mmCIF file of C-alpha atoms in Angstrom:
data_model
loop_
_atom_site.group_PDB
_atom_site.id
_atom_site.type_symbol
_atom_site.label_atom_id
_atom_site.label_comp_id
_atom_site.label_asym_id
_atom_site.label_seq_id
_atom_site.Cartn_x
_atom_site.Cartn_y
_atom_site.Cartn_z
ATOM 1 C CA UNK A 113 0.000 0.000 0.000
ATOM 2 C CA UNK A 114 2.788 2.465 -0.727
ATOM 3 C CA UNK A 115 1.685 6.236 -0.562
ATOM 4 C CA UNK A 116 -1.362 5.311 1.112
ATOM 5 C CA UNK A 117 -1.778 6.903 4.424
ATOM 6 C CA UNK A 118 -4.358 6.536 7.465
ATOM 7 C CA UNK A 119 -5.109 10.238 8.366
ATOM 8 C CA UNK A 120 -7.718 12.303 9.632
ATOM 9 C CA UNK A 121 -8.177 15.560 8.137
ATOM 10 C CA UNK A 122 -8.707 18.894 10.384
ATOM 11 C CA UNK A 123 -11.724 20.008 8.782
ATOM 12 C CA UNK A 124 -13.602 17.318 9.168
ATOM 13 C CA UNK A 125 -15.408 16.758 6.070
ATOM 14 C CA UNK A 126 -18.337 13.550 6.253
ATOM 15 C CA UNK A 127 -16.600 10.094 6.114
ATOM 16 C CA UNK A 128 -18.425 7.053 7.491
ATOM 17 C CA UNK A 129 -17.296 4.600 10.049
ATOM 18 C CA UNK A 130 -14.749 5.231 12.885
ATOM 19 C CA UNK A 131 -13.912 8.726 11.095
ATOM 20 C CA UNK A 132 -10.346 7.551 9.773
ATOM 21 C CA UNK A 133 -10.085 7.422 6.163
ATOM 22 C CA UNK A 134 -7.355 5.725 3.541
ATOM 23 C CA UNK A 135 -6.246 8.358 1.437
ATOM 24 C CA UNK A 136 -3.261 8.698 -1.232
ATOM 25 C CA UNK A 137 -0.524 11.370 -0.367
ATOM 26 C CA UNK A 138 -2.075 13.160 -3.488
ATOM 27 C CA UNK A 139 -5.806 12.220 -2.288
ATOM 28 C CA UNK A 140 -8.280 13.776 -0.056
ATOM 29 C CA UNK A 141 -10.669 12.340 2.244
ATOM 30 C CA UNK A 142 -11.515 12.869 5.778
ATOM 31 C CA UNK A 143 -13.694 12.094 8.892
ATOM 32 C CA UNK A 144 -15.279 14.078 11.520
ATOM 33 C CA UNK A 145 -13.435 15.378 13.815
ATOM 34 C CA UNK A 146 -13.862 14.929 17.714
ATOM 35 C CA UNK A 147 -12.270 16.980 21.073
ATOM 36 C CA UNK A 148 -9.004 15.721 22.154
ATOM 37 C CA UNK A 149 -7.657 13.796 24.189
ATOM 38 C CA UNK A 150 -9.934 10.941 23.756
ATOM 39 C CA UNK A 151 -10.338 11.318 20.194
ATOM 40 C CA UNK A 152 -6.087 10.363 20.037
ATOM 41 C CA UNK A 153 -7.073 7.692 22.548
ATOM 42 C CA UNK A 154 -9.856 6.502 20.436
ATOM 43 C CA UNK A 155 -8.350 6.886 17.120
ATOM 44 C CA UNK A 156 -5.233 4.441 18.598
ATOM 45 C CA UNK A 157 -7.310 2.035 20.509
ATOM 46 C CA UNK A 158 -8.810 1.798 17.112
ATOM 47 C CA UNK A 159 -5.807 1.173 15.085
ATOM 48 C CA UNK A 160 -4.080 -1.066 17.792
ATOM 49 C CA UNK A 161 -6.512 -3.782 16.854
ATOM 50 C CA UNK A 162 -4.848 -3.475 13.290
ATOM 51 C CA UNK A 163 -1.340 -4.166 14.765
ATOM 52 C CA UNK A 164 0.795 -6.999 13.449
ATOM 53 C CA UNK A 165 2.374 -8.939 17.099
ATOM 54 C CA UNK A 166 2.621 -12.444 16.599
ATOM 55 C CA UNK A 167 5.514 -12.790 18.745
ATOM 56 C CA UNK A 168 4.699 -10.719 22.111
ATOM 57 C CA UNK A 169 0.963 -10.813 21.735
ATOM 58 C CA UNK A 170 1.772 -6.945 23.004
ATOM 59 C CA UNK A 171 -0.519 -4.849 20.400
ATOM 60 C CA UNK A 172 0.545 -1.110 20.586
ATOM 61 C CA UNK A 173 -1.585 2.326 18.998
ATOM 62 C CA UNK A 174 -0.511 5.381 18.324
ATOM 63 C CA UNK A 175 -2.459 8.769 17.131
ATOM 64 C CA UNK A 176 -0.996 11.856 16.950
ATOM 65 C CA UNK A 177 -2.362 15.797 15.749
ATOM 66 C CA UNK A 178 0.182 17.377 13.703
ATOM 67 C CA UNK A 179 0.004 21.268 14.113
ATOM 68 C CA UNK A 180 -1.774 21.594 11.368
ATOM 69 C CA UNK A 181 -4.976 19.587 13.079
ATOM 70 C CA UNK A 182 -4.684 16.289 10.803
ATOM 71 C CA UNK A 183 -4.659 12.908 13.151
ATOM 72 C CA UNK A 184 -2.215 10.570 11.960
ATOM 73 C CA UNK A 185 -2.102 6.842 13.475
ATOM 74 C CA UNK A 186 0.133 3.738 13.719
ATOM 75 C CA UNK A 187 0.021 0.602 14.941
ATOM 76 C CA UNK A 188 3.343 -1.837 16.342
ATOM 77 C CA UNK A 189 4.464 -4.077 13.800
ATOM 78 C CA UNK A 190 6.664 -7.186 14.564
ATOM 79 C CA UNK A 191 9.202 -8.828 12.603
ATOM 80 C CA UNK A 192 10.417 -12.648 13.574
ATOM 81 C CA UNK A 193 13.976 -10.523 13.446
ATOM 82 C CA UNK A 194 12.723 -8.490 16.491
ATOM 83 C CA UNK A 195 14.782 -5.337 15.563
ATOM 84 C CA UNK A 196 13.398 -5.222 12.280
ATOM 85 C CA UNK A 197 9.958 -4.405 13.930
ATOM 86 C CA UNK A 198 8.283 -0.855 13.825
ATOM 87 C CA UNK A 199 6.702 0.818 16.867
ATOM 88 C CA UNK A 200 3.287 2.405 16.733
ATOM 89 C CA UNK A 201 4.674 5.953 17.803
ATOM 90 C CA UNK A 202 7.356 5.713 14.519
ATOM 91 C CA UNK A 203 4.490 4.087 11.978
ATOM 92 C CA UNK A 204 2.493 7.808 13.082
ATOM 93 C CA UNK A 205 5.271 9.659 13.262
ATOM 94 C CA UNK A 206 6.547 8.419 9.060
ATOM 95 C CA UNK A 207 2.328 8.630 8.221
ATOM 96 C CA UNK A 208 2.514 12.353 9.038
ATOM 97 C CA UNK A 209 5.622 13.204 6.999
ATOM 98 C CA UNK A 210 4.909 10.620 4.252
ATOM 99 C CA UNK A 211 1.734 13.707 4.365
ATOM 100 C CA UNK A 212 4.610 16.536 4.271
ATOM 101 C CA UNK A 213 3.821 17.677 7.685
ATOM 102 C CA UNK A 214 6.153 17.790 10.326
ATOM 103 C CA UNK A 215 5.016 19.032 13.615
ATOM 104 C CA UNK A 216 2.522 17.022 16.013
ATOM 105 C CA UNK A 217 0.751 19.049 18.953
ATOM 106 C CA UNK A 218 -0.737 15.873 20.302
ATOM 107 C CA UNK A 219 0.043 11.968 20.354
ATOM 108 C CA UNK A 220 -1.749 9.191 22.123
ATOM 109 C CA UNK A 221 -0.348 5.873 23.064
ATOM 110 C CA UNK A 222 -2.477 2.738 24.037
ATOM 111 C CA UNK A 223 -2.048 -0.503 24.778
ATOM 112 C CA UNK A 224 -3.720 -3.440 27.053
ATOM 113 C CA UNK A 225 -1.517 -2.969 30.076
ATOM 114 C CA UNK A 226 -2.762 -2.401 33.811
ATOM 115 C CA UNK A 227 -0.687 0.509 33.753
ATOM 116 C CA UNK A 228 -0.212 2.935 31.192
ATOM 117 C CA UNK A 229 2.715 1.826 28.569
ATOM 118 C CA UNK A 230 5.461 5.467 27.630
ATOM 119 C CA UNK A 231 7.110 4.947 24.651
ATOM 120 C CA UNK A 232 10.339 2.872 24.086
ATOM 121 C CA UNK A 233 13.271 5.326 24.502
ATOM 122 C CA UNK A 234 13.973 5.436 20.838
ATOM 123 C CA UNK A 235 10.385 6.486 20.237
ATOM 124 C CA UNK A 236 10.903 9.137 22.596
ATOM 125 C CA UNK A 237 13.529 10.698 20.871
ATOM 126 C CA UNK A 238 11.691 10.885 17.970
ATOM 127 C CA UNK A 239 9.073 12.000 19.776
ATOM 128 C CA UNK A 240 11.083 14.813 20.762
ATOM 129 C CA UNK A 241 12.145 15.497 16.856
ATOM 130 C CA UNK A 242 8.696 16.300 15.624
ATOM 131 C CA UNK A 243 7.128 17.587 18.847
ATOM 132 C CA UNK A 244 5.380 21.484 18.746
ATOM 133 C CA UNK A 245 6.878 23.705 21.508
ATOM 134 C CA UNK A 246 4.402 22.591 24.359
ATOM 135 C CA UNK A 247 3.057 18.995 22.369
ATOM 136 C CA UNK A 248 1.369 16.887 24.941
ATOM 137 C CA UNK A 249 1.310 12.992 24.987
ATOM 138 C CA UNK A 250 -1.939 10.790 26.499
ATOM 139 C CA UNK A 251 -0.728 7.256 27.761
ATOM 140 C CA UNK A 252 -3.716 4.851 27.852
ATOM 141 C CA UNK A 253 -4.553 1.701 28.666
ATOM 142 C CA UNK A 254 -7.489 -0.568 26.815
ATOM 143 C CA UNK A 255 -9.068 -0.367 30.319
ATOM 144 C CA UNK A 256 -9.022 3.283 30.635
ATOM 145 C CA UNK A 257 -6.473 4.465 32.559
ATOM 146 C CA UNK A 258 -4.747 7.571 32.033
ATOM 147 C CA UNK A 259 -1.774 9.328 32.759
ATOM 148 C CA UNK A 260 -1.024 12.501 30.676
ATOM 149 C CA UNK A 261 2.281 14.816 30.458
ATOM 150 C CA UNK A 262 4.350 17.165 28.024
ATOM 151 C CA UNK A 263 6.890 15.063 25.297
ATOM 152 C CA UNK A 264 9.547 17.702 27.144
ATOM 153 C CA UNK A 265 8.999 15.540 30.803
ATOM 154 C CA UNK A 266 8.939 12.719 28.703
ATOM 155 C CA UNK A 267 12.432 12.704 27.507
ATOM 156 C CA UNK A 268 14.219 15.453 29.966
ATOM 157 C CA UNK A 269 18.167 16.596 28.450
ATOM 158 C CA UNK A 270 17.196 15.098 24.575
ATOM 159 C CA UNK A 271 19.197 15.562 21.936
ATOM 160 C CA UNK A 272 18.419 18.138 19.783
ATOM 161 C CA UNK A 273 19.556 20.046 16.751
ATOM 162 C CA UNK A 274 21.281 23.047 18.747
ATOM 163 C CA UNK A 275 23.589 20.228 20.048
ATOM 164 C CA UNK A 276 25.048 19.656 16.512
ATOM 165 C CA UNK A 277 27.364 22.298 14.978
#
């Protein structure tokens, strides 16, 4: 499915069903749009039962709101050559530039956990990479737990551009 794209558009234009829509990086179709948080959280609960885990059984969603208000989602995706797999937070993070965007405001992670799950520490560096000045991130469980805090608390001292010269 290559330049195909799960994404919610900002304007929310009529689209049936769960309100995300395939469309082509050249395309145009969108779903109505909800209030955040739990629209992330519902959005990735709803793409987590897409994810590929055969391994861990461990089934992962992400959604995030780029800056300019389009929802963009992923899902974990193993490999039998575990470091060959793709997290949730990275499949939303590549949908949203695949789109030419490259800011998020918001991201939501889920996944069926008694606790809430934070992102790997490689996902939280790119995290970091795309996140808006002030971009949030909801941790959820599939039982509804919640635990909410700023990408910046998430990965304190990151590395950033201003440490390259």
């Amino acid at each position: 499915m290559a330049g195909v794209l799960l994404c919610r558009d900002k304007r929310g234009a009529g689209s049936r069903g769960s309100g995300l829509a395939l469309r082509s990086s050249t395309g145009h179709l969108a779903g109505k749009r909800r209030d955040p948080p739990m629209t992330l959280i519902d959005d990735a609960a709803s793409v987590r039962e897409n994810a590929y885990a055969p391994y861990s059984g461990f089934k992962v969603g992400a959604a995030l709101r780029s800056a300019s208000g389009n929802v963009f989602v992923g899902c974990n995706v193993e490999n039998v050559a575990y470091p060959e797999g793709t997290c949730a937070e990275a499949g939303a993070i590549a949908a949203m530039v695949a789109a030419g965007e490259t800011r998020f405001e918001e991201v939501a992670v889920i996944a069926d956990s008694p606790e809430p799950v934070p992102p790997c520490g490689g996902c939280r560096q790119k995290l970091k990479e795309f996140a808006a000045p002030g971009a949030r991130i909801f941790m959820a469980t599939t039982g509804g737990a919640r635990q909410e805090m700023s990408v910046d608390a998430l990965l304190p001292g990151a590395f950033g551009r201003d440490h390259m010269v």
